[in-house]
């Protein structure tokens, strides 16, 4: 009894041709070639998964509700924009815009015990500014208008840049080495300026009238341009009119 006979049989082929199904052995005893199928390594191809995810363009309305969204295979997607960020930016805009609305109303209309245009202009003259009345109007309109725009989320980079410029001028004129507000320092002005600078680059969030506009889709570019405008305006006020 033969346990293993590798010799071709009388009809050609080999004794293990049964492993090739119904395909007949080729003349000369060489079995026909068979198409092969790729073997699975058992490891997910994450490159293909992420390539598919990033090849789909996203619009401002597309976002991920949770920090990680699960696909049917159990793999997590890259974190996206979420409703919490929108709510946080809305609260920030309302708070900062409301503060500047009130300060602008003080300067423009004398509301909330404010000095009005004439009183604020006299204060600017005492600090050594030229064209104090014009500067009084410009400052009041910037604060009141910029605050209103922030509340509505309209032209947010421009509004934030204007308010940042006002705060930079206030910081330069007020700073005498003290930081805390309780000792007459610049703590309050610094916080307001930092918040305006942050909104300049984050944008207003989707709960805003800016939603879908070009500067909303490209906040870094729009914020950079408006920051340059604010820096130039502050330089003119401090170096030319003071």
Rosetta silent file (secondary structure, phi, psi, omega in degrees, C-alpha in Angstrom):
SEQUENCE: XXXXXXXXXXXXXXXXXXXXXXXXXXXXXXXXXXXXXXXXXXXXXXXXXXXXXXXXXXXXXXXXXXXXXXXXXXXXXXXXXXXXXXXXXXXXXXXXXXXXXXXXXXXXXXXXXXXXXXXXXXXXXXXXXXXXXXXXXXXXXXXXXXXXXXXXXXXXXXXXXXXXXXXXXXXXXXXXXXXXXXXXXXXXXXXXXXXXXXXXXXXXXXXXXXXXXXXXXXXXXXXXXXXXXXXXXXXXXXXXXX
SCORE:     score description
SCORE:     0.000 S_00000001
   1 L     0.000  130.755 -179.036    0.000    0.000    0.000 S_00000001
   2 L   -94.639  128.447  177.074    1.366    3.351   -1.003 S_00000001
   3 L   -88.642  -28.073  179.611    0.989    6.182    1.430 S_00000001
   4 L  -154.654  112.955  179.806    2.296    8.882   -0.894 S_00000001
   5 L  -122.536  107.361 -178.346    2.972    8.436   -4.571 S_00000001
   6 L   -86.574    3.151 -179.166    4.060   11.610   -6.351 S_00000001
   7 L   -78.479  147.215  176.862    4.385    9.877   -9.693 S_00000001
   8 L   -66.343  146.343  178.595    1.860   10.775  -12.406 S_00000001
   9 L   -76.694  178.544 -177.424   -0.803    8.203  -13.017 S_00000001
  10 L   -64.947  -31.775 -179.720   -1.383    6.337  -16.205 S_00000001
  11 L   -88.203    7.547 -177.900   -3.941    8.846  -17.399 S_00000001
  12 L    91.142  157.600  178.240   -1.657   11.768  -16.666 S_00000001
  13 L    87.718 -173.919 -175.914   -1.724   14.122  -13.750 S_00000001
  14 L  -118.560  166.655 -176.458   -1.004   13.521  -10.109 S_00000001
  15 L   -69.734  -20.076 -178.804   -2.739   11.692   -7.351 S_00000001
  16 L  -100.956   22.358  178.222   -3.739   14.915   -5.601 S_00000001
  17 H   -64.598  -16.302  179.986   -5.510   16.444   -8.597 S_00000001
  18 H   -62.539  -21.342 -179.656   -8.747   16.080   -6.673 S_00000001
  19 H   -73.966   -8.489  179.515   -7.790   19.237   -4.790 S_00000001
  20 H  -102.459   21.960  175.982   -8.218   21.253   -7.959 S_00000001
  21 L    68.113 -137.747 -177.939  -11.905   20.510   -8.296 S_00000001
  22 L   -87.943   -1.066 -177.942  -13.166   19.532  -11.719 S_00000001
  23 L   -71.800  132.790 -179.128  -10.257   21.117  -13.550 S_00000001
  24 L   -79.641  149.449  177.257   -8.291   18.537  -15.492 S_00000001
  25 L   -69.194  145.837 -179.863   -4.574   18.265  -15.092 S_00000001
  26 L   -73.007  154.555  177.643   -2.614   19.778  -17.913 S_00000001
  27 L   -54.630  142.407 -179.000   -0.738   17.479  -20.275 S_00000001
  28 L    90.453   -0.652  175.311    2.553   16.451  -18.840 S_00000001
  29 L    89.489    8.603 -179.600    1.228   16.271  -15.321 S_00000001
  30 L   -96.479  117.083 -178.027    1.226   20.016  -14.497 S_00000001
  31 L   -66.536  148.220 -179.993   -2.034   21.066  -12.849 S_00000001
  32 L   -66.407  150.740  178.487   -3.739   24.157  -14.246 S_00000001
  33 L   -73.742  149.645 -179.952   -3.245   27.431  -12.458 S_00000001
  34 L  -121.661  143.575  175.588   -6.102   28.717  -10.360 S_00000001
  35 L   -65.060  137.776 -179.361   -7.026   32.306   -9.552 S_00000001
  36 L   -98.742  155.225  177.119   -6.115   33.122   -6.015 S_00000001
  37 L  -114.112  139.758 -178.396   -8.122   35.138   -3.555 S_00000001
  38 L   -64.843  141.914  178.364   -6.500   37.615   -1.138 S_00000001
  39 L   -91.966  139.722  178.413   -6.294   36.460    2.417 S_00000001
  40 L   -79.378  134.535  178.661   -7.555   38.695    5.149 S_00000001
  41 L   -82.143  -10.226 -178.179   -4.980   39.666    7.725 S_00000001
  42 L    81.654    4.070 -179.828   -7.657   40.196   10.322 S_00000001
  43 L  -113.146  131.338 -179.766   -6.528   43.823   10.762 S_00000001
  44 L   -65.833  141.643  176.987   -8.779   46.713    9.742 S_00000001
  45 L   -88.929   89.990 -175.352   -7.454   48.945    7.014 S_00000001
  46 H   -72.485  -24.344  177.627   -7.790   52.278    8.778 S_00000001
  47 H   -61.866  -45.780  177.932   -6.090   54.178    5.964 S_00000001
  48 H   -62.324  -38.139 -178.393   -8.943   53.323    3.613 S_00000001
  49 H   -62.776  -46.981 -178.240  -11.446   54.246    6.307 S_00000001
  50 H   -74.381  -31.362  175.406   -9.971   57.690    6.885 S_00000001
  51 H   -60.473  -43.698  178.123   -9.389   58.280    3.192 S_00000001
  52 H   -63.571  -38.616 -177.717  -13.096   57.742    2.612 S_00000001
  53 H   -67.245  -41.582 -175.938  -13.971   60.035    5.507 S_00000001
  54 H   -82.527  -17.074  179.311  -11.764   62.898    4.370 S_00000001
  55 H   -75.184  -13.333  178.249  -12.660   62.581    0.697 S_00000001
  56 L   -90.585  115.249 -177.996  -16.188   63.721    1.522 S_00000001
  57 L   -64.833  142.892  178.148  -16.248   67.523    1.671 S_00000001
  58 L  -104.080  145.821  175.132  -17.731   69.027    4.817 S_00000001
  59 L  -111.767  164.470 -179.374  -19.917   72.073    4.967 S_00000001
  60 L   -57.025  -22.674 -179.305  -20.455   74.368    7.982 S_00000001
  61 L   -82.602  -12.512 -179.450  -23.718   72.536    8.645 S_00000001
  62 L   -89.824  123.632  178.085  -22.034   69.137    8.932 S_00000001
  63 L  -153.715  168.816 -179.684  -20.836   68.358   12.404 S_00000001
  64 L  -104.041  123.445 -176.190  -20.578   65.559   14.897 S_00000001
  65 L   -62.865  -48.778 -179.964  -23.021   65.774   17.788 S_00000001
  66 L   -95.821  166.875 -178.279  -20.863   63.821   20.204 S_00000001
  67 L   -61.378  -36.850  173.628  -17.130   64.143   20.634 S_00000001
  68 L  -127.023  130.590  177.002  -16.710   60.836   18.848 S_00000001
  69 L  -103.447  133.364 -177.570  -19.271   59.450   16.421 S_00000001
  70 E   -94.348  134.052  174.435  -19.335   55.697   15.972 S_00000001
  71 L   -91.460  171.207 -175.851  -19.734   54.138   12.560 S_00000001
  72 L   -58.431  -23.470 -179.057  -21.423   50.719   12.110 S_00000001
  73 L   -85.419   -3.042  178.744  -18.079   48.918   12.358 S_00000001
  74 L    90.772    2.514 -179.544  -17.388   50.383   15.783 S_00000001
  75 L   -91.822  145.313 -174.737  -14.570   52.629   14.659 S_00000001
  76 E   -89.966  148.776  179.349  -14.577   56.258   15.775 S_00000001
  77 L   -95.982  158.851  178.109  -14.570   59.249   13.453 S_00000001
  78 L   -59.089  137.423 -179.157  -12.395   62.313   13.764 S_00000001
  79 L   -56.998  140.784  179.328  -13.907   64.845   16.225 S_00000001
  80 L  -123.325 -176.689  178.218  -16.004   67.492   14.514 S_00000001
  81 L   -65.118  146.276 -176.220  -17.774   70.729   15.374 S_00000001
  82 L  -137.893  166.369 -177.405  -20.450   70.288   18.000 S_00000001
  83 H   -65.029  -27.854  177.624  -23.376   72.086   19.552 S_00000001
  84 H   -62.863  -39.293  177.753  -21.481   72.752   22.772 S_00000001
  85 H   -64.963  -40.639  177.380  -19.004   74.969   20.935 S_00000001
  86 H   -60.725  -44.541 -179.177  -21.868   76.917   19.351 S_00000001
  87 H   -65.324  -42.833  179.116  -23.501   77.471   22.734 S_00000001
  88 H   -61.877  -43.745  179.059  -20.240   78.546   24.344 S_00000001
  89 H   -67.879  -34.430  176.618  -19.482   81.070   21.599 S_00000001
  90 H   -63.323  -46.026  178.023  -23.035   82.410   21.762 S_00000001
  91 H   -60.894  -42.977  179.546  -22.716   83.033   25.509 S_00000001
  92 H   -62.324  -43.886  179.525  -19.331   84.690   24.972 S_00000001
  93 H   -63.963  -44.798 -178.675  -20.692   86.939   22.236 S_00000001
  94 H   -63.644  -41.787 -179.156  -23.732   87.978   24.251 S_00000001
  95 H   -67.192  -51.299 -177.722  -21.654   88.780   27.336 S_00000001
  96 H   -67.548  -42.934  178.226  -18.901   90.691   25.557 S_00000001
  97 H   -63.200  -39.365  178.671  -21.281   92.413   23.165 S_00000001
  98 H   -63.958  -40.321  178.527  -23.568   93.441   26.017 S_00000001
  99 H   -61.567  -46.195 -178.271  -20.690   94.995   27.967 S_00000001
 100 H   -72.825  -31.181  173.294  -19.557   97.073   24.997 S_00000001
 101 H   -58.686  -44.987 -179.468  -23.123   98.048   24.125 S_00000001
 102 H   -64.905  -43.612  179.631  -23.476   99.526   27.604 S_00000001
 103 H   -66.408  -39.084  177.183  -20.141  101.367   27.426 S_00000001
 104 H   -64.950  -39.155  177.590  -20.955  102.711   23.986 S_00000001
 105 H   -64.280  -34.803  176.073  -24.350  103.936   25.193 S_00000001
 106 H   -60.996  -43.326 -176.423  -22.609  105.768   28.031 S_00000001
 107 H   -77.231  -39.926 -175.769  -20.386  107.639   25.608 S_00000001
 108 H   -79.976  -41.664 -170.353  -22.915  108.293   22.853 S_00000001
 109 H  -118.041   -2.741 -175.950  -26.086  109.009   24.818 S_00000001
 110 L    70.583   18.090 -178.420  -24.962  109.586   28.389 S_00000001
 111 H   -73.168  159.393  177.225  -26.946  106.472   29.392 S_00000001
 112 H    55.704   35.360  179.116  -26.287  104.520   32.605 S_00000001
 113 H    75.022   19.783 -178.059  -24.666  107.553   34.200 S_00000001
 114 L   -77.758  168.866 -175.667  -22.185  107.964   31.340 S_00000001
 115 L   -80.430  -16.693 -173.879  -20.377  111.164   30.350 S_00000001
 116 H    74.875  179.000 -177.722  -21.876  111.543   26.882 S_00000001
 117 H   -62.577  -48.790 -176.201  -19.902  112.774   23.893 S_00000001
 118 H   -64.827  -44.407 -179.595  -18.861  116.096   25.419 S_00000001
 119 H   -64.576  -40.751  178.829  -17.835  114.648   28.755 S_00000001
 120 H   -68.427  -36.074  178.099  -15.814  111.862   27.153 S_00000001
 121 H   -63.748  -40.352  177.729  -14.162  114.350   24.785 S_00000001
 122 H   -62.960  -38.085  177.234  -13.040  116.473   27.742 S_00000001
 123 H   -64.609  -38.438  177.810  -11.516  113.377   29.318 S_00000001
 124 H   -66.379  -38.256  178.041   -9.616  112.618   26.106 S_00000001
 125 H   -63.156  -39.696  179.084   -8.297  116.183   25.984 S_00000001
 126 H   -66.044  -26.782  177.200   -6.990  115.852   29.527 S_00000001
 127 L   -85.045   -1.581  174.968   -5.113  112.708   28.467 S_00000001
 128 L    96.053   16.379  179.570   -3.445  114.667   25.663 S_00000001
 129 L   -86.527  141.688  171.733   -5.440  113.559   22.606 S_00000001
 130 L   -88.020  160.591 -179.777   -6.033  115.841   19.637 S_00000001
 131 L    48.639   51.608 -173.223   -9.395  116.023   17.868 S_00000001
 132 H   -63.678  -36.588 -179.074  -10.972  114.744   21.038 S_00000001
 133 H   -65.402  -42.887  178.048  -14.564  115.221   19.863 S_00000001
 134 H   -62.671  -44.536  178.899  -13.967  113.139   16.732 S_00000001
 135 H   -63.768  -34.278  178.047  -12.247  110.447   18.776 S_00000001
 136 H   -63.079  -44.481  177.179  -15.123  110.499   21.234 S_00000001
 137 H   -64.580  -45.493 -178.256  -17.608  109.771   18.455 S_00000001
 138 H   -61.327  -43.689 -179.513  -15.384  107.119   16.886 S_00000001
 139 H   -65.945  -44.444 -179.727  -14.870  105.340   20.208 S_00000001
 140 H   -63.511  -43.412  179.662  -18.547  105.455   21.145 S_00000001
 141 H   -66.705  -39.735  179.150  -19.703  104.201   17.753 S_00000001
 142 H   -62.300  -44.552 -179.401  -17.077  101.443   17.748 S_00000001
 143 H   -68.613  -47.264 -177.368  -18.122  100.209   21.172 S_00000001
 144 H   -68.677  -48.779 -179.443  -21.864  100.480   20.605 S_00000001
 145 H   -67.557  -42.370  178.742  -21.832   99.200   17.014 S_00000001
 146 H   -64.046  -39.281  177.146  -19.241   96.514   17.676 S_00000001
 147 H   -63.224  -42.539  179.185  -21.168   95.274   20.681 S_00000001
 148 H   -64.397  -41.456  179.485  -24.395   95.066   18.683 S_00000001
 149 H   -64.158  -37.610  177.483  -22.674   93.190   15.851 S_00000001
 150 H   -64.984  -40.499 -179.590  -21.240   90.678   18.304 S_00000001
 151 H   -59.467  -42.237 -178.790  -24.658   90.046   19.823 S_00000001
 152 H   -86.742  -10.086 -178.036  -26.093   89.234   16.397 S_00000001
 153 L    68.129   40.445 -178.028  -22.960   87.481   15.162 S_00000001
 154 L  -117.227  131.677 -176.590  -22.698   89.736   12.117 S_00000001
 155 L    49.807   46.191 -172.695  -19.346   90.843   10.648 S_00000001
 156 H   -58.906  -45.202  179.737  -17.821   89.276   13.738 S_00000001
 157 H   -60.760  -40.689 -179.954  -14.118   89.588   12.789 S_00000001
 158 H   -67.242  -43.460  179.195  -14.496   93.290   12.019 S_00000001
 159 H   -62.836  -45.708 -179.768  -16.487   93.960   15.193 S_00000001
 160 H   -64.228  -37.538  179.140  -14.023   92.045   17.364 S_00000001
 161 H   -65.686  -41.413  178.184  -11.076   93.840   15.757 S_00000001
 162 H   -62.121  -44.121  179.493  -12.618   97.254   16.436 S_00000001
 163 H   -68.124  -35.382  176.275  -13.247   96.425   20.088 S_00000001
 164 H   -63.171  -41.875  178.268   -9.746   94.986   20.408 S_00000001
 165 H   -61.434  -41.210  177.654   -8.304   98.239   19.062 S_00000001
 166 H   -61.771  -42.256 -178.821  -10.248  100.265   21.632 S_00000001
 167 H   -69.944  -33.653  176.504   -8.969   98.031   24.431 S_00000001
 168 H   -63.218  -44.993  178.109   -5.368   98.256   23.234 S_00000001
 169 H   -62.256  -42.242  179.254   -5.546  102.050   23.379 S_00000001
 170 H   -63.377  -39.984  178.737   -7.152  101.893   26.827 S_00000001
 171 H   -62.891  -45.909 -177.896   -4.428   99.526   28.060 S_00000001
 172 H   -63.148  -41.958 -176.898   -1.610  101.734   26.805 S_00000001
 173 H   -74.958  -28.967 -174.101   -3.091  104.876   28.324 S_00000001
 174 H   -93.837  -26.543 -171.270   -4.022  103.308   31.663 S_00000001
 175 L   -66.108  125.446  176.703   -1.115  101.002   32.409 S_00000001
 176 L  -133.792   20.406 -179.768    1.137  102.277   35.191 S_00000001
 177 L   105.687  -16.703 -179.720    2.524   99.004   36.461 S_00000001
 178 L   -90.427  146.701  179.841   -0.571   97.826   38.343 S_00000001
 179 L  -109.133  -50.802 -172.836   -2.509   94.780   37.207 S_00000001
 180 L   -71.426  140.756 -178.254   -5.455   94.154   39.521 S_00000001
 181 H   -62.788  -31.230 -178.826   -8.555   96.254   39.031 S_00000001
 182 H   -64.375  -22.653  178.365   -8.861   96.815   42.781 S_00000001
 183 H  -108.199   20.776  178.608   -5.614   98.784   42.702 S_00000001
 184 L    80.538   20.083 -177.547   -6.451  100.721   39.531 S_00000001
 185 L   -85.131 -171.363 -172.121   -4.772   98.221   37.209 S_00000001
 186 L  -102.193   19.098 -177.236   -5.579   97.022   33.712 S_00000001
 187 H   -55.070  -48.306 -176.462   -7.068   93.644   34.635 S_00000001
 188 H   -64.001  -48.430 -179.801  -10.541   94.495   33.300 S_00000001
 189 H   -63.519  -36.667 -179.687   -9.322   95.982   30.016 S_00000001
 190 H   -66.090  -41.364  179.290   -6.951   93.071   29.468 S_00000001
 191 H   -64.836  -45.507  179.480   -9.721   90.496   29.892 S_00000001
 192 H   -62.114  -41.827  178.685  -12.046   92.316   27.490 S_00000001
 193 H   -65.074  -39.461  179.031   -9.272   92.644   24.919 S_00000001
 194 H   -65.833  -39.368  177.689   -8.348   88.966   25.216 S_00000001
 195 H   -64.448  -41.628  177.916  -11.975   87.908   24.707 S_00000001
 196 H   -64.057  -40.200  178.442  -12.237   90.101   21.616 S_00000001
 197 H   -63.785  -39.987  178.130   -8.988   88.636   20.266 S_00000001
 198 H   -62.377  -46.613  178.870  -10.298   85.124   20.799 S_00000001
 199 H   -64.531  -27.230  179.114  -13.538   85.810   18.921 S_00000001
 200 H   -58.317  -33.710 -175.877  -11.509   87.378   16.143 S_00000001
 201 H  -108.157  -24.296  177.503  -10.133   83.946   15.244 S_00000001
 202 H   -79.174  -27.654 -171.684  -12.755   81.489   16.479 S_00000001
 203 L    82.491  176.854 -172.396  -15.626   83.180   14.693 S_00000001
 204 L   -86.381   -7.400 -169.646  -19.122   83.526   16.143 S_00000001
 205 L    85.142  171.179 -174.309  -20.272   79.913   15.955 S_00000001
 206 L   -78.569  -15.343  177.027  -23.175   78.741   13.834 S_00000001
 207 L   -85.338   61.340 -173.859  -25.831   80.507   15.928 S_00000001
 208 L  -154.624  158.275  178.120  -24.987   83.750   14.150 S_00000001
 209 L   -72.539  -16.071  177.137  -25.882   85.789   11.090 S_00000001
 210 L   -75.971  -10.984 -173.685  -22.355   85.213    9.783 S_00000001
 211 L   -54.634  121.724  178.217  -23.062   81.506    9.344 S_00000001
 212 L    95.376  -11.929  179.639  -22.069   80.451    5.825 S_00000001
 213 L   -75.809  165.245 -173.698  -20.243   83.646    4.848 S_00000001
 214 H   -62.067  -41.989 -179.516  -16.710   83.498    3.493 S_00000001
 215 H   -72.198  -19.675  173.761  -15.058   84.814    6.661 S_00000001
 216 H   -71.651  -39.053 -179.310  -17.082   82.284    8.668 S_00000001
 217 H   -77.162  -22.026 -179.158  -15.622   79.445    6.590 S_00000001
 218 L  -129.579   69.374 -173.526  -12.089   80.888    6.778 S_00000001
 219 H   -65.931  -31.961 -178.226  -11.816   82.459   10.253 S_00000001
 220 H   -67.795  -44.022  179.452   -8.025   82.490   10.377 S_00000001
 221 H   -66.891  -48.353  179.573   -7.654   84.475    7.159 S_00000001
 222 H   -62.661  -41.141  178.561  -10.478   86.892    7.964 S_00000001
 223 H   -65.457  -37.848  179.039   -9.263   87.353   11.520 S_00000001
 224 H   -63.911  -42.721  178.621   -5.707   88.021   10.367 S_00000001
 225 H   -63.445  -46.682 -178.946   -6.775   90.767    7.966 S_00000001
 226 H   -66.673  -31.985  176.677   -8.983   92.446   10.569 S_00000001
 227 H   -64.502  -39.858  176.854   -6.208   92.207   13.160 S_00000001
 228 H   -63.809  -40.020  177.903   -3.894   94.145   10.849 S_00000001
 229 H   -62.895  -44.179  179.618   -6.578   96.815   10.388 S_00000001
 230 H   -63.442  -41.108  179.286   -7.039   97.106   14.159 S_00000001
 231 H   -63.625  -41.407  179.009   -3.281   97.387   14.722 S_00000001
 232 H   -65.002  -42.990 -179.983   -2.989  100.138   12.111 S_00000001
 233 H   -64.301  -42.192  178.786   -5.909  102.098   13.587 S_00000001
 234 H   -63.764  -39.574  179.141   -4.497  101.844   17.112 S_00000001
 235 H   -63.493  -40.630  178.755   -1.095  103.012   15.899 S_00000001
 236 H   -62.872  -45.367 -178.462   -2.633  106.076   14.232 S_00000001
 237 H   -63.718  -44.569 -174.621   -4.554  107.027   17.380 S_00000001
 238 H   -79.218  -33.927 -174.190   -1.593  106.564   19.721 S_00000001
 239 H   -97.506  -26.163 -176.461    1.203  107.906   17.525 S_00000001
 240 L  -104.042  -43.183 -174.144   -0.524  110.604   15.482 S_00000001
 241 L   -96.680    3.930  179.526   -3.416  111.887   17.574 S_00000001
 242 L  -119.124    0.000    0.000   -1.760  111.699   20.985 S_00000001
